[in-house]
mmCIF file of C-alpha atoms and ligand atoms in Angstrom:
data_model
loop_
_atom_site.group_PDB
_atom_site.id
_atom_site.type_symbol
_atom_site.label_atom_id
_atom_site.label_comp_id
_atom_site.label_asym_id
_atom_site.label_seq_id
_atom_site.Cartn_x
_atom_site.Cartn_y
_atom_site.Cartn_z
ATOM 1 C CA MET A 25 97.759 42.423 -29.929
ATOM 2 C CA PHE A 26 100.090 43.678 -32.619
ATOM 3 C CA ASP A 27 102.530 42.092 -32.008
ATOM 4 C CA GLY A 28 105.407 41.053 -34.548
ATOM 5 C CA SER A 29 109.288 42.242 -34.732
ATOM 6 C CA ASN A 30 109.012 43.629 -37.577
ATOM 7 C CA LYS A 31 110.934 47.034 -38.325
ATOM 8 C CA GLU A 32 111.241 48.520 -41.066
ATOM 9 C CA GLN A 33 109.068 50.859 -43.825
ATOM 10 C CA THR A 34 110.167 51.812 -46.884
ATOM 11 C CA SER A 35 109.606 54.963 -48.231
ATOM 12 C CA ASP A 36 111.741 55.609 -51.152
ATOM 13 C CA LYS A 37 109.632 54.661 -53.801
ATOM 14 C CA GLY A 38 111.108 57.668 -56.276
ATOM 15 C CA SER A 39 114.780 58.481 -56.178
ATOM 16 C CA VAL A 40 115.081 60.203 -52.763
ATOM 17 C CA SER A 41 114.840 58.462 -50.057
ATOM 18 C CA TYR A 42 113.463 60.261 -46.039
ATOM 19 C CA ALA A 43 115.005 59.402 -42.591
ATOM 20 C CA GLU A 44 112.695 59.558 -40.059
ATOM 21 C CA GLY A 45 112.327 63.498 -38.285
ATOM 22 C CA GLU A 46 112.864 64.713 -41.388
ATOM 23 C CA ASP A 47 109.651 66.769 -43.653
ATOM 24 C CA PHE A 48 108.286 64.263 -45.611
ATOM 25 C CA ILE A 49 104.344 65.785 -46.793
ATOM 26 C CA HIS A 50 104.292 69.226 -47.614
ATOM 27 C CA ILE A 51 100.840 71.110 -47.544
ATOM 28 C CA GLU A 52 100.522 74.526 -49.164
ATOM 29 C CA ASN A 53 97.647 76.740 -49.128
ATOM 30 C CA LEU A 54 95.000 74.054 -49.560
ATOM 31 C CA SER A 55 91.502 74.898 -50.129
ATOM 32 C CA LYS A 56 88.005 72.966 -51.393
ATOM 33 C CA ILE A 57 84.863 74.305 -52.744
ATOM 34 C CA TYR A 58 82.392 71.844 -53.474
ATOM 35 C CA LYS A 59 80.359 73.030 -56.213
ATOM 36 C CA ARG A 60 76.532 72.268 -56.728
ATOM 37 C CA ASP A 61 74.091 73.697 -59.240
ATOM 38 C CA ASP A 62 74.068 78.105 -58.088
ATOM 39 C CA SER A 63 75.357 76.792 -54.625
ATOM 40 C CA GLU A 64 79.030 76.719 -52.758
ATOM 41 C CA THR A 65 80.748 75.467 -50.083
ATOM 42 C CA VAL A 66 83.622 76.295 -49.097
ATOM 43 C CA ALA A 67 85.008 73.313 -47.133
ATOM 44 C CA ILE A 68 88.938 73.983 -46.479
ATOM 45 C CA GLU A 69 90.636 77.986 -47.165
ATOM 46 C CA ASP A 70 94.311 78.115 -46.934
ATOM 47 C CA PHE A 71 95.089 75.293 -45.068
ATOM 48 C CA SER A 72 99.681 74.832 -44.542
ATOM 49 C CA ILE A 73 101.981 72.794 -43.211
ATOM 50 C CA ASN A 74 104.765 70.407 -43.162
ATOM 51 C CA ILE A 75 104.219 66.701 -41.836
ATOM 52 C CA LYS A 76 107.731 64.951 -40.598
ATOM 53 C CA LYS A 77 108.636 61.036 -41.876
ATOM 54 C CA GLY A 78 107.569 59.158 -38.558
ATOM 55 C CA GLU A 79 105.306 61.787 -37.115
ATOM 56 C CA LEU A 80 101.524 60.614 -35.782
ATOM 57 C CA ILE A 81 99.463 63.760 -36.480
ATOM 58 C CA SER A 82 95.872 64.150 -35.384
ATOM 59 C CA ILE A 83 92.985 66.530 -37.063
ATOM 60 C CA VAL A 84 90.388 67.327 -34.533
ATOM 61 C CA GLY A 85 87.942 69.892 -35.433
ATOM 62 C CA PRO A 86 83.303 70.157 -35.366
ATOM 63 C CA SER A 87 81.640 67.988 -37.000
ATOM 64 C CA GLY A 88 81.665 68.783 -40.916
ATOM 65 C CA CYS A 89 83.931 71.323 -40.542
ATOM 66 C CA GLY A 90 86.390 69.860 -43.477
ATOM 67 C CA LYS A 91 88.309 66.890 -42.513
ATOM 68 C CA THR A 92 87.617 63.947 -44.063
ATOM 69 C CA THR A 93 87.544 66.273 -47.390
ATOM 70 C CA ILE A 94 91.221 67.342 -46.195
ATOM 71 C CA LEU A 95 92.003 63.647 -46.223
ATOM 72 C CA ARG A 96 90.596 62.707 -49.781
ATOM 73 C CA MET A 97 92.404 65.496 -51.100
ATOM 74 C CA ILE A 98 95.654 63.839 -49.796
ATOM 75 C CA ALA A 99 94.083 59.849 -51.009
ATOM 76 C CA GLY A 100 93.875 62.328 -54.274
ATOM 77 C CA LEU A 101 90.347 60.992 -53.995
ATOM 78 C CA LEU A 102 89.113 64.719 -54.520
ATOM 79 C CA GLU A 103 90.617 67.107 -56.650
ATOM 80 C CA PRO A 104 92.182 71.180 -54.224
ATOM 81 C CA THR A 105 90.417 73.722 -55.893
ATOM 82 C CA SER A 106 93.722 75.194 -55.017
ATOM 83 C CA GLY A 107 96.824 74.679 -53.749
ATOM 84 C CA THR A 108 99.194 71.141 -53.630
ATOM 85 C CA ILE A 109 100.112 68.265 -51.454
ATOM 86 C CA THR A 110 103.309 66.234 -51.828
ATOM 87 C CA VAL A 111 104.011 63.515 -50.277
ATOM 88 C CA ALA A 112 108.191 62.092 -50.613
ATOM 89 C CA GLY A 113 108.276 64.285 -53.335
ATOM 90 C CA HIS A 114 105.107 63.047 -55.242
ATOM 91 C CA PRO A 115 101.824 64.834 -55.881
ATOM 92 C CA CYS A 116 98.858 63.702 -54.550
ATOM 93 C CA ASP A 117 96.864 63.805 -57.825
ATOM 94 C CA LYS A 118 95.684 59.940 -58.085
ATOM 95 C CA PRO A 119 94.964 57.613 -55.162
ATOM 96 C CA GLY A 120 98.256 54.734 -54.873
ATOM 97 C CA PRO A 121 99.625 52.676 -53.051
ATOM 98 C CA ASP A 122 101.928 55.433 -51.224
ATOM 99 C CA ARG A 123 98.776 56.419 -49.232
ATOM 100 C CA GLY A 124 96.658 53.318 -47.147
ATOM 101 C CA MET A 125 93.331 54.851 -46.127
ATOM 102 C CA VAL A 126 91.677 53.042 -43.399
ATOM 103 C CA PHE A 127 88.711 53.709 -42.772
ATOM 104 C CA GLN A 128 85.831 53.971 -39.677
ATOM 105 C CA ASP A 129 83.680 51.380 -41.287
ATOM 106 C CA PHE A 130 86.382 48.800 -42.203
ATOM 107 C CA ALA A 131 85.694 48.797 -45.936
ATOM 108 C CA LEU A 132 86.923 44.511 -45.847
ATOM 109 C CA MET A 133 85.136 42.558 -48.393
ATOM 110 C CA PRO A 134 82.795 40.581 -45.871
ATOM 111 C CA TRP A 135 83.050 36.721 -48.041
ATOM 112 C CA ARG A 136 86.674 36.762 -48.259
ATOM 113 C CA SER A 137 88.865 35.658 -45.817
ATOM 114 C CA VAL A 138 91.131 37.953 -43.540
ATOM 115 C CA ILE A 139 94.637 36.859 -45.304
ATOM 116 C CA LYS A 140 92.672 37.138 -49.005
ATOM 117 C CA ASN A 141 91.683 40.810 -47.919
ATOM 118 C CA VAL A 142 95.181 41.871 -46.369
ATOM 119 C CA GLU A 143 96.767 40.056 -49.920
ATOM 120 C CA LEU A 144 94.616 42.825 -51.787
ATOM 121 C CA GLY A 145 96.151 45.112 -52.919
ATOM 122 C CA MET A 146 99.283 43.196 -53.464
ATOM 123 C CA GLU A 147 96.723 41.110 -55.544
ATOM 124 C CA MET A 148 95.987 43.832 -57.783
ATOM 125 C CA ALA A 149 99.588 45.248 -57.758
ATOM 126 C CA GLY A 150 100.629 42.090 -59.386
ATOM 127 C CA VAL A 151 103.086 40.369 -56.188
ATOM 128 C CA PRO A 152 103.158 36.627 -57.234
ATOM 129 C CA LYS A 153 101.859 34.420 -54.580
ATOM 130 C CA GLU A 154 103.923 33.056 -52.339
ATOM 131 C CA GLU A 155 105.385 36.610 -51.693
ATOM 132 C CA ARG A 156 102.344 37.782 -51.009
ATOM 133 C CA ARG A 157 101.252 35.840 -48.668
ATOM 134 C CA LYS A 158 104.573 35.903 -46.819
ATOM 135 C CA ARG A 159 103.892 39.527 -46.500
ATOM 136 C CA ALA A 160 100.016 38.945 -45.149
ATOM 137 C CA GLU A 161 100.831 36.551 -42.811
ATOM 138 C CA GLU A 162 104.081 38.623 -41.412
ATOM 139 C CA TYR A 163 101.399 41.890 -40.330
ATOM 140 C CA ILE A 164 98.308 39.742 -39.770
ATOM 141 C CA SER A 165 101.082 38.431 -37.177
ATOM 142 C CA ILE A 166 101.945 42.674 -35.835
ATOM 143 C CA VAL A 167 97.874 43.205 -36.310
ATOM 144 C CA GLY A 168 97.439 40.267 -33.117
ATOM 145 C CA LEU A 169 95.542 37.940 -35.974
ATOM 146 C CA GLU A 170 96.889 34.812 -36.511
ATOM 147 C CA LYS A 171 94.564 32.750 -34.941
ATOM 148 C CA PHE A 172 92.377 33.944 -37.736
ATOM 149 C CA LYS A 173 93.851 34.840 -40.819
ATOM 150 C CA ASP A 174 91.917 31.642 -42.833
ATOM 151 C CA ALA A 175 88.078 33.171 -41.170
ATOM 152 C CA ARG A 176 85.561 34.854 -42.630
ATOM 153 C CA ILE A 177 85.069 38.693 -42.078
ATOM 154 C CA ASN A 178 81.814 38.309 -41.146
ATOM 155 C CA GLU A 179 83.176 36.297 -39.015
ATOM 156 C CA LEU A 180 84.780 39.287 -36.205
ATOM 157 C CA SER A 181 84.131 41.187 -34.260
ATOM 158 C CA GLY A 182 84.588 45.284 -35.260
ATOM 159 C CA GLY A 183 88.446 45.643 -33.163
ATOM 160 C CA MET A 184 89.272 42.544 -35.825
ATOM 161 C CA LYS A 185 88.309 44.384 -38.523
ATOM 162 C CA GLN A 186 89.482 47.260 -37.961
ATOM 163 C CA ARG A 187 92.653 45.606 -36.745
ATOM 164 C CA VAL A 188 92.329 43.373 -40.620
ATOM 165 C CA GLY A 189 91.660 46.909 -41.494
ATOM 166 C CA ILE A 190 94.837 48.562 -40.215
ATOM 167 C CA ALA A 191 97.398 45.149 -41.738
ATOM 168 C CA ARG A 192 95.644 45.504 -45.133
ATOM 169 C CA ALA A 193 96.747 49.127 -45.269
ATOM 170 C CA LEU A 194 100.180 48.490 -43.920
ATOM 171 C CA VAL A 195 101.059 45.435 -45.687
ATOM 172 C CA ASN A 196 102.217 47.375 -48.532
ATOM 173 C CA HIS A 197 104.093 50.035 -46.683
ATOM 174 C CA PRO A 198 102.264 52.905 -47.250
ATOM 175 C CA ASP A 199 104.448 56.282 -47.534
ATOM 176 C CA VAL A 200 101.781 57.594 -45.423
ATOM 177 C CA LEU A 201 98.749 55.960 -43.304
ATOM 178 C CA LEU A 202 95.452 58.171 -43.376
ATOM 179 C CA MET A 203 92.974 56.844 -41.019
ATOM 180 C CA ASP A 204 89.690 58.798 -40.756
ATOM 181 C CA GLU A 205 87.836 58.005 -37.292
ATOM 182 C CA PRO A 206 89.442 54.355 -37.553
ATOM 183 C CA PHE A 207 88.712 53.607 -34.135
ATOM 184 C CA GLY A 208 84.546 55.542 -33.739
ATOM 185 C CA ALA A 209 82.618 52.779 -33.862
ATOM 186 C CA LEU A 210 84.355 50.981 -31.300
ATOM 187 C CA ASP A 211 83.504 50.584 -27.736
ATOM 188 C CA ALA A 212 86.005 51.938 -25.127
ATOM 189 C CA GLN A 213 87.677 49.030 -23.934
ATOM 190 C CA THR A 214 88.313 47.828 -27.815
ATOM 191 C CA ARG A 215 89.025 51.334 -28.247
ATOM 192 C CA ASN A 216 91.451 51.569 -25.951
ATOM 193 C CA LEU A 217 93.598 47.987 -27.003
ATOM 194 C CA MET A 218 93.544 49.412 -30.727
ATOM 195 C CA GLN A 219 94.777 52.672 -29.606
ATOM 196 C CA ALA A 220 97.584 50.919 -27.450
ATOM 197 C CA GLY A 221 98.624 48.715 -30.405
ATOM 198 C CA LEU A 222 98.714 51.457 -32.539
ATOM 199 C CA ILE A 223 101.107 52.796 -30.529
ATOM 200 C CA LYS A 224 103.313 49.278 -30.819
ATOM 201 C CA ILE A 225 103.204 49.782 -34.076
ATOM 202 C CA LEU A 226 104.967 53.247 -34.005
ATOM 203 C CA ASP A 227 107.348 51.555 -31.929
ATOM 204 C CA LYS A 228 108.337 49.396 -34.352
ATOM 205 C CA THR A 229 108.552 50.881 -37.614
ATOM 206 C CA ASP A 230 108.559 54.860 -38.646
ATOM 207 C CA GLN A 231 105.082 54.706 -40.121
ATOM 208 C CA THR A 232 103.662 58.335 -41.009
ATOM 209 C CA ILE A 233 99.997 58.600 -39.855
ATOM 210 C CA ILE A 234 97.574 60.968 -40.979
ATOM 211 C CA PHE A 235 94.729 60.669 -38.487
ATOM 212 C CA ILE A 236 91.256 62.158 -37.347
ATOM 213 C CA THR A 237 89.260 61.231 -34.712
ATOM 214 C CA HIS A 238 85.797 63.034 -32.735
ATOM 215 C CA SER A 239 87.553 61.997 -29.252
ATOM 216 C CA VAL A 240 90.483 64.852 -28.433
ATOM 217 C CA ASP A 241 91.348 62.039 -25.422
ATOM 218 C CA GLU A 242 92.405 59.676 -28.405
ATOM 219 C CA ALA A 243 94.242 62.668 -29.840
ATOM 220 C CA VAL A 244 96.347 63.516 -27.001
ATOM 221 C CA TYR A 245 97.059 59.810 -26.105
ATOM 222 C CA LEU A 246 98.542 59.463 -29.270
ATOM 223 C CA SER A 247 99.424 62.612 -31.223
ATOM 224 C CA ASP A 248 103.283 64.424 -32.130
ATOM 225 C CA ARG A 249 101.226 66.678 -33.201
ATOM 226 C CA ILE A 250 97.813 67.750 -32.933
ATOM 227 C CA VAL A 251 95.597 69.895 -35.290
ATOM 228 C CA VAL A 252 93.046 71.873 -34.434
ATOM 229 C CA LEU A 253 90.657 73.281 -36.951
ATOM 230 C CA THR A 254 87.955 76.270 -36.650
ATOM 231 C CA LYS A 255 84.331 75.393 -37.719
ATOM 232 C CA ARG A 256 83.582 75.445 -41.714
ATOM 233 C CA PRO A 257 85.342 76.399 -43.995
ATOM 234 C CA ALA A 258 88.058 75.281 -42.451
ATOM 235 C CA LYS A 259 90.932 77.250 -40.917
ATOM 236 C CA ILE A 260 94.321 76.023 -38.573
ATOM 237 C CA LYS A 261 93.055 77.043 -35.383
ATOM 238 C CA GLU A 262 96.155 75.604 -33.861
ATOM 239 C CA ILE A 263 99.441 73.326 -33.795
ATOM 240 C CA ILE A 264 100.324 71.614 -31.025
ATOM 241 C CA GLU A 265 103.155 69.654 -30.249
ATOM 242 C CA ILE A 266 102.199 66.728 -27.978
ATOM 243 C CA PRO A 267 106.734 66.007 -26.745
ATOM 244 C CA TRP A 268 105.651 63.313 -24.538
ATOM 245 C CA PRO A 269 107.063 59.702 -24.618
ATOM 246 C CA ARG A 270 104.371 57.465 -25.433
ATOM 247 C CA PRO A 271 102.668 55.259 -23.194
ATOM 248 C CA ARG A 272 100.845 58.528 -21.634
ATOM 249 C CA ASP A 273 99.719 58.642 -18.770
ATOM 250 C CA ARG A 274 96.102 59.491 -19.161
ATOM 251 C CA ALA A 275 95.589 61.031 -15.517
ATOM 252 C CA SER A 276 98.626 63.123 -15.352
ATOM 253 C CA PRO A 277 97.795 66.882 -14.846
ATOM 254 C CA ASP A 278 99.293 67.750 -18.159
ATOM 255 C CA PHE A 279 97.483 65.095 -19.828
ATOM 256 C CA THR A 280 94.131 67.154 -18.406
ATOM 257 C CA ALA A 281 95.432 70.159 -19.086
ATOM 258 C CA LEU A 282 96.085 69.744 -22.813
ATOM 259 C CA ARG A 283 92.891 67.907 -22.815
ATOM 260 C CA LYS A 284 90.799 70.631 -21.506
ATOM 261 C CA HIS A 285 92.732 73.214 -23.591
ATOM 262 C CA ILE A 286 91.574 71.528 -26.171
ATOM 263 C CA LEU A 287 88.079 71.283 -25.100
ATOM 264 C CA ASP A 288 87.909 74.693 -24.454
ATOM 265 C CA GLU A 289 89.069 75.887 -27.743
ATOM 266 C CA LEU A 290 86.690 73.292 -29.840
ATOM 267 C CA GLU A 291 84.013 74.637 -27.630
ATOM 268 C CA LYS A 292 84.337 78.523 -28.984
ATOM 269 C CA GLU A 293 83.787 76.995 -32.394
ATOM 270 C CA ASN A 294 80.481 74.867 -31.196
ATOM 271 C CA VAL A 295 80.451 71.117 -30.491
ATOM 272 C CA LEU A 296 79.593 69.358 -28.171
ATOM 273 C CA ASP A 297 82.186 66.191 -28.904
ATOM 274 C CA ASP A 298 84.148 63.991 -26.205
HETATM 275 N N1 ATP B 17 80.953 65.641 -52.055
HETATM 276 C C1 ATP B 17 80.723 66.261 -51.465
HETATM 277 N N2 ATP B 17 79.646 67.699 -52.240
HETATM 278 C C2 ATP B 17 79.409 68.500 -52.114
HETATM 279 N N3 ATP B 17 78.877 68.471 -50.550
HETATM 280 C C3 ATP B 17 79.950 67.718 -49.646
HETATM 281 C C4 ATP B 17 81.121 66.885 -50.150
HETATM 282 N N4 ATP B 17 81.761 66.239 -49.008
HETATM 283 C C5 ATP B 17 81.300 67.015 -48.317
HETATM 284 N N5 ATP B 17 80.790 68.049 -48.155
HETATM 285 C C6 ATP B 17 80.364 69.361 -47.150
HETATM 286 O O1 ATP B 17 81.426 69.696 -46.636
HETATM 287 C C7 ATP B 17 82.126 70.124 -45.459
HETATM 288 C C8 ATP B 17 82.988 69.218 -45.130
HETATM 289 O O2 ATP B 17 82.854 67.644 -45.300
HETATM 290 P P1 ATP B 17 83.715 66.526 -44.436
HETATM 291 O O3 ATP B 17 83.053 65.256 -44.863
HETATM 292 O O4 ATP B 17 84.747 66.467 -44.768
HETATM 293 O O5 ATP B 17 84.110 66.834 -42.994
HETATM 294 P P2 ATP B 17 84.080 66.166 -41.318
HETATM 295 O O6 ATP B 17 85.199 67.309 -40.966
HETATM 296 O O7 ATP B 17 84.651 65.410 -42.131
HETATM 297 O O8 ATP B 17 82.564 66.002 -40.843
HETATM 298 P P3 ATP B 17 82.354 65.068 -39.467
HETATM 299 O O9 ATP B 17 83.262 65.431 -38.777
HETATM 300 O O10 ATP B 17 80.822 65.359 -39.884
HETATM 301 O O11 ATP B 17 83.402 63.062 -40.380
HETATM 302 C C9 ATP B 17 80.283 69.704 -45.651
HETATM 303 O O12 ATP B 17 79.713 70.619 -44.944
HETATM 304 C C10 ATP B 17 80.075 68.270 -46.184
HETATM 305 O O13 ATP B 17 78.297 69.207 -46.731
HETATM 306 MG MG1 MG B 18 84.676 63.194 -41.720
#
């Protein structure tokens, strides 16, 4: 699965193009306070990070601390209370095709075929039919679903649906792929296959990814850096750089030690996950 020979990801939607490893996403002093009637929930407080082109950043933190809130602000679906976010130099004040989203619950159109789901964004952007089809087929092949391109979504397994979701996001060549617990609904074996598939995509492209997960093991397996958040209001507790090449050996002493360190940190925030 996830095989293919595609390489380049375009990122120069504006006038500037970015090389792999260059600072690409800037988040500065981000905060979010949800207000309802006379009550307030402070979800995010003073969150700042620069993310490089081609990096995979995971965000881990206690349930309800504000992870999805951060992702929705980057997606332009939610307005920050204060602070700024730019991706490739562009502010994120509304949703756009430069930021692709992959959700835990797939968010696909069940009555449409695989290829029609992957084509949807391009269809809305007015990409001509032939080009649409060609690009959709290329990404369906990257996620290993060639044989199922004409199948309806409701005929697919959970793992296959999630691969359609990933192809649908990647096909638009987003500057950043925003993934909110994308493998959370899958069984352990399928989840491992999806992680391996994502690593292949990272090898073949310079896709920048922000990845939210409850699984510390998954974060250590996949990430260039892991952002550990405190309980709500979420602040950055620690940012951990992982220089090891992928794929990683989950049984290695380094891997297990880092995993334990993060779990210990999260436990201090009262979490029981993983
Ligand atoms: N639309 C909203 N209106 C009011 N409060 C909200 C809204 N969305 C989220 N919240 C609150 O903000 C806080 C953070 O929520 P968020 O969904 O970002 O957390 P999370 O870290 O993604 O949680 P989980 O790990 O359970 O997915 C929670 O206390 C939640 O109740
Ligand atoms: Mg969430």
